[in-house]
Tab-separated table of C-alpha atoms in Angstrom:
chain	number	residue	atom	x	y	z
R	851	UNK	CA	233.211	24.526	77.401
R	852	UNK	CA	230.772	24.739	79.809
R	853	UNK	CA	230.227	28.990	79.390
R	854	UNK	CA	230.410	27.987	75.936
R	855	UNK	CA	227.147	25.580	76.242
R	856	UNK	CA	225.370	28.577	78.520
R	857	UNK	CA	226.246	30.659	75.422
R	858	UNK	CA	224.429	28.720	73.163
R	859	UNK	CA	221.297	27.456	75.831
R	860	UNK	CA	220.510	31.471	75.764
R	861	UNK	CA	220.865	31.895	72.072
R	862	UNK	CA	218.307	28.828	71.766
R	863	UNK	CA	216.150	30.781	74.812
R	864	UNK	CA	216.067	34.085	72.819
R	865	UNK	CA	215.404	32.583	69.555
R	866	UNK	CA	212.663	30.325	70.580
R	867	UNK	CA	211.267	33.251	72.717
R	868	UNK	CA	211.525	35.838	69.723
R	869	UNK	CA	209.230	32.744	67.578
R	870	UNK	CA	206.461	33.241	70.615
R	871	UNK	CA	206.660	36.524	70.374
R	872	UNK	CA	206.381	36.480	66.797
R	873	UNK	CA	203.523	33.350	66.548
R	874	UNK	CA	201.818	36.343	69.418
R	875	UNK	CA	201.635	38.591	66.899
R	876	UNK	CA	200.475	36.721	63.554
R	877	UNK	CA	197.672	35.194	65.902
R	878	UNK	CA	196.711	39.016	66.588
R	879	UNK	CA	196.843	40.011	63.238
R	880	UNK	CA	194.681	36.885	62.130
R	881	UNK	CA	192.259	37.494	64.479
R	882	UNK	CA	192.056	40.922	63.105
R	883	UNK	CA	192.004	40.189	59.514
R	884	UNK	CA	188.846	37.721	60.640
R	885	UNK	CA	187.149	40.323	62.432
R	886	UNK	CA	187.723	42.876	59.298
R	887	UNK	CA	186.310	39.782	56.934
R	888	UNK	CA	183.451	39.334	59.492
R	889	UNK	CA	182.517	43.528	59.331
R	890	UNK	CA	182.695	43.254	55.514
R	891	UNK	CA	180.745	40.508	55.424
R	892	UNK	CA	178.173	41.776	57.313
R	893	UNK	CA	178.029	44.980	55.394
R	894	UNK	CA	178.098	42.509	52.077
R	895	UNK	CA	175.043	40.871	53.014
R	896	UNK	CA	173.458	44.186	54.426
R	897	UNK	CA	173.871	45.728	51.533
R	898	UNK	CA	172.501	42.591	49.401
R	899	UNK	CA	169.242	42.258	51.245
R	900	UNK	CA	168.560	46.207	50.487
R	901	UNK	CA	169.337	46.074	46.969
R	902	UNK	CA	166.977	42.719	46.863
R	903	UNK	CA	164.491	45.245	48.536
R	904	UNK	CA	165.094	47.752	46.844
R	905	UNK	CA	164.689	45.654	43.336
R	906	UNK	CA	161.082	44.045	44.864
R	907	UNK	CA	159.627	47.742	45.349
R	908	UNK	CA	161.355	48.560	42.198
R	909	UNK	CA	159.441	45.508	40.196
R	910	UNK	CA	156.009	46.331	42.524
R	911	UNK	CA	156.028	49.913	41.462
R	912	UNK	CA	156.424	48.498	37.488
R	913	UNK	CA	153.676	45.873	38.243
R	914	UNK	CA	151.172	49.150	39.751
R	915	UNK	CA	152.048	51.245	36.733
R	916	UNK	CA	151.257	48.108	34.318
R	917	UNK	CA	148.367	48.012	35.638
R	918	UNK	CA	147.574	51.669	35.756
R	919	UNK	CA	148.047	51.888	32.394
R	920	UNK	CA	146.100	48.696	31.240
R	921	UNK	CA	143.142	50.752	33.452
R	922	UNK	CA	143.416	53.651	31.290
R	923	UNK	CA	143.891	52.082	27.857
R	924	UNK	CA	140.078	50.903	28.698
R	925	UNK	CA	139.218	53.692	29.214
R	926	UNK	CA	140.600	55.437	26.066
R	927	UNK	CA	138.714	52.109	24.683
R	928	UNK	CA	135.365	52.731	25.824
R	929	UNK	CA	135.168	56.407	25.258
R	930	UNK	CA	136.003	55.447	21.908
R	931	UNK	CA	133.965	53.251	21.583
R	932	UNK	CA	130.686	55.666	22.478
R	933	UNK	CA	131.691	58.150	20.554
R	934	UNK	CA	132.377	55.889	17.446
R	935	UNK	CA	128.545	54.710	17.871
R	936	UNK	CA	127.432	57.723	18.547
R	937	UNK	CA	128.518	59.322	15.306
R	938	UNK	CA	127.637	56.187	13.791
R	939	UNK	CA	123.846	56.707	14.984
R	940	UNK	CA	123.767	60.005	13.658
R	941	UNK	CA	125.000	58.957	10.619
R	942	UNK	CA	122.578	56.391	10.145
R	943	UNK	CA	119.684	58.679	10.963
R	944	UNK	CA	120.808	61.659	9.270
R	945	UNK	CA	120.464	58.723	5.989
R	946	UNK	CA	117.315	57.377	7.176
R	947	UNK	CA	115.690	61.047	6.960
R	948	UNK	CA	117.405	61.540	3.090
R	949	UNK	CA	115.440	58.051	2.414
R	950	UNK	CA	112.519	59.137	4.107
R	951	UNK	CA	112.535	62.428	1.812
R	952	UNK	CA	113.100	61.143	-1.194
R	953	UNK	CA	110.017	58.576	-0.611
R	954	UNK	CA	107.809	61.671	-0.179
R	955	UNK	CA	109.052	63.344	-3.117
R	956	UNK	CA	108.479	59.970	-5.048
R	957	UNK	CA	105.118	60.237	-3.457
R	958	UNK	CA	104.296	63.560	-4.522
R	959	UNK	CA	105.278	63.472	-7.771
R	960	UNK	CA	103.322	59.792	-8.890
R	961	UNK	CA	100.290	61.512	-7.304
R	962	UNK	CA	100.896	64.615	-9.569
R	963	UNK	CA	100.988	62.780	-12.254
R	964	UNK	CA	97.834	61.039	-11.573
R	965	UNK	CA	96.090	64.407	-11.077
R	966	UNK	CA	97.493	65.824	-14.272
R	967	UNK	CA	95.572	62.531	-16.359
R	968	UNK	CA	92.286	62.949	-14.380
R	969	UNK	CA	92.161	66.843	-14.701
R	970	UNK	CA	90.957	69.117	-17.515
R	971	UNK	CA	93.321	70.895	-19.947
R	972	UNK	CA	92.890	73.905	-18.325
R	973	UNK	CA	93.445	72.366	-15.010
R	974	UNK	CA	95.998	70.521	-16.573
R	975	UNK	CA	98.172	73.044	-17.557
R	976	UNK	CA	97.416	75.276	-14.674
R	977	UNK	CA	98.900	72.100	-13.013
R	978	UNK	CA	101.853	71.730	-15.276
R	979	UNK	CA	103.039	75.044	-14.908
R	980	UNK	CA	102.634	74.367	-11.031
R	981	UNK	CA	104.358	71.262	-11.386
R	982	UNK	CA	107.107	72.990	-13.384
R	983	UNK	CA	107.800	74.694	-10.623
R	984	UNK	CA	107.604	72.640	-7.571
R	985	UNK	CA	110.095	69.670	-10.398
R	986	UNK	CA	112.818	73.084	-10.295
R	987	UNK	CA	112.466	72.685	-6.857
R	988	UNK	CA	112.326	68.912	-6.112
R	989	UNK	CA	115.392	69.032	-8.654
R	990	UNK	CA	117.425	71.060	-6.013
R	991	UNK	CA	116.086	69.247	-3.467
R	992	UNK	CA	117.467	65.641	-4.744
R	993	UNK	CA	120.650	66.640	-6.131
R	994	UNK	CA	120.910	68.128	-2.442
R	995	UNK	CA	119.881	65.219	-0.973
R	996	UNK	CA	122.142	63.206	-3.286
R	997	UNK	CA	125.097	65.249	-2.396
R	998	UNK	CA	124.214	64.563	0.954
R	999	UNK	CA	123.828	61.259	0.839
R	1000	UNK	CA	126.818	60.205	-0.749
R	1001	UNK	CA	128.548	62.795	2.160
R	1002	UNK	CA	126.959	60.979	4.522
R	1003	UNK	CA	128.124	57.125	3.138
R	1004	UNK	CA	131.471	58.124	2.741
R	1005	UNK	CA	131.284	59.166	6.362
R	1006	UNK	CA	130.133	56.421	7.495
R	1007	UNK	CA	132.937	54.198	5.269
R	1008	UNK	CA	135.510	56.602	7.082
R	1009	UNK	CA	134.275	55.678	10.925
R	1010	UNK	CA	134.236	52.489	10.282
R	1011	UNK	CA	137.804	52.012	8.569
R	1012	UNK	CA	139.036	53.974	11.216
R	1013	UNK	CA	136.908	51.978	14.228
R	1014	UNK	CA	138.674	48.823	12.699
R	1015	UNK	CA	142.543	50.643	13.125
R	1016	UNK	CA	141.189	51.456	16.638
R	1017	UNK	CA	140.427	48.299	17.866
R	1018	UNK	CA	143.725	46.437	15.785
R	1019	UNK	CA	145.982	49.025	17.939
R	1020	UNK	CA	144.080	48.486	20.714
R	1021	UNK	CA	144.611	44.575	20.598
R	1022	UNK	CA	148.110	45.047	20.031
R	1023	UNK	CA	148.873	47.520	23.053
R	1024	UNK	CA	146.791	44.970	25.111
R	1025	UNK	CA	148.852	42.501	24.050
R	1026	UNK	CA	152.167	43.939	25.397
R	1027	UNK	CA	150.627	45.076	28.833
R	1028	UNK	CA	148.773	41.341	29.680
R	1029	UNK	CA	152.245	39.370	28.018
R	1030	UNK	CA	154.809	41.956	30.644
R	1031	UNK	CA	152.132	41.487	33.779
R	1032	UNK	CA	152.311	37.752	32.418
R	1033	UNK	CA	155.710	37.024	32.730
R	1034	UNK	CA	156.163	39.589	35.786
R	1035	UNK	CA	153.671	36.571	37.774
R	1036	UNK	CA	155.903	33.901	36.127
R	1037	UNK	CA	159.587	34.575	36.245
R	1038	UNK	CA	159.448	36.520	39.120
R	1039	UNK	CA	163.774	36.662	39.178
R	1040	UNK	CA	164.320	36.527	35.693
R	1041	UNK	CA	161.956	40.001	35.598
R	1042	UNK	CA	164.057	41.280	38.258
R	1043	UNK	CA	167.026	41.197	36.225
R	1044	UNK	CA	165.014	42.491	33.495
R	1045	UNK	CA	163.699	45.959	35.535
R	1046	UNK	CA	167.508	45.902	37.067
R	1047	UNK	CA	168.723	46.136	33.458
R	1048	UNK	CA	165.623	48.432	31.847
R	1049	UNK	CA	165.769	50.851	34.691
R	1050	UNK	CA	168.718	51.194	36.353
R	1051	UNK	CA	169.084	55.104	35.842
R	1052	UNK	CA	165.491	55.017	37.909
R	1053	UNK	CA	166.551	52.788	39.944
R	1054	UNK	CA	169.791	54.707	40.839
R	1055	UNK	CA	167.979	57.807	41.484
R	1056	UNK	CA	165.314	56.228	43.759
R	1057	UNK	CA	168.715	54.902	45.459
R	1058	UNK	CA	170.075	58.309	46.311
């Protein structure tokens, strides 16, 4: 009985030696699953703060090129806005000296007339056949200047139909640049998401 009880004392010594030896080894294997967590982590939260980085430069280099481009739509504006005056003032002058003409012509003719009562009959028609003449001429002349004029109002029409598509474009494109850099100052995140969504195959690239 008694062997029989050291039997059994060194069964219980083994067995409760094997559960050290096995409690040894889960505490190892813990320790190394934390550690493997802990790298992972680390390289988890690496990797976040770049890609927050990455997403600020990202949403700074949209914000430059906004603002680029507002730069140059003004510009676009004020060259064409010169150049719509200036053919505007040429316009308008090129009219002003068809008025002017036809005044002198006018002119000319009601003092013609006022020769041809105060003359002779021989100066008279001397005059008219004079007259004759220069009224062929003046003829030409105002259904030149006529021609012209209507050219030149139809022009004008035209510049300023197309000065008023200009500037309703313009308004429009102005529009969507100040509303983006708007809500770019606002929701800071939410445009984040927005350029992490809108340009990811730019953003990739830049990545690489």
């Amino acid at each position: 009985a008694e062997e029989e009880r050291q039997r059994a004392q060194q069964r219980i010594q083994s067995a409760m030696e094997q559960q050290r030896e096995l409690l040894k080894v889960q505490r190892r294997l813990y320790h190394e699953r934390q550690d493997r967590n802990a790298v992972k982590r680390a390289h988890y939260e690496a990797s976040q703060r770049a890609e927050t980085e990455r997403l600020r430069q990202v949403a700074e280099m949209k914000k430059e090129e906004l603002v680029r481009a507002f730069k140059k739509m003004e510009r676009i504006e004020n060259k064409k806005r010169r150049q719509t005056l200036e053919k505007e003032q040429t316009a308008e002058k090129n009219l002003q000296a068809v008025r002017q003409q036809k005044e002198i012509d006018h002119r000319q003719k009601m003092e013609r007339q006022k020769l041809k009562q105060a003359d002779k009959l021989e100066a008279v028609e001397r005059l008219n056949r004079i007259q004759q003449y220069k009224r062929e001429q003046a003829v030409d002349r105002l259904n030149a200047d006529d021609e012209r004029t209507t050219a030149l109002l139809s022009f004008k029409d035209k510049m300023l139909e197309e000065r008023k598509a200009f500037r309703r474009q313009n308004e429009m494109e102005r529009h969507k640049v100040i509303e983006s850099m708007e809500k770019l100052r606002q929701q800071p995140s939410k445009a984040l998401k927005t350029l992490k969504l809108g340009g990811g195959m730019d953003a990739s690239t830049d990545g690489h």
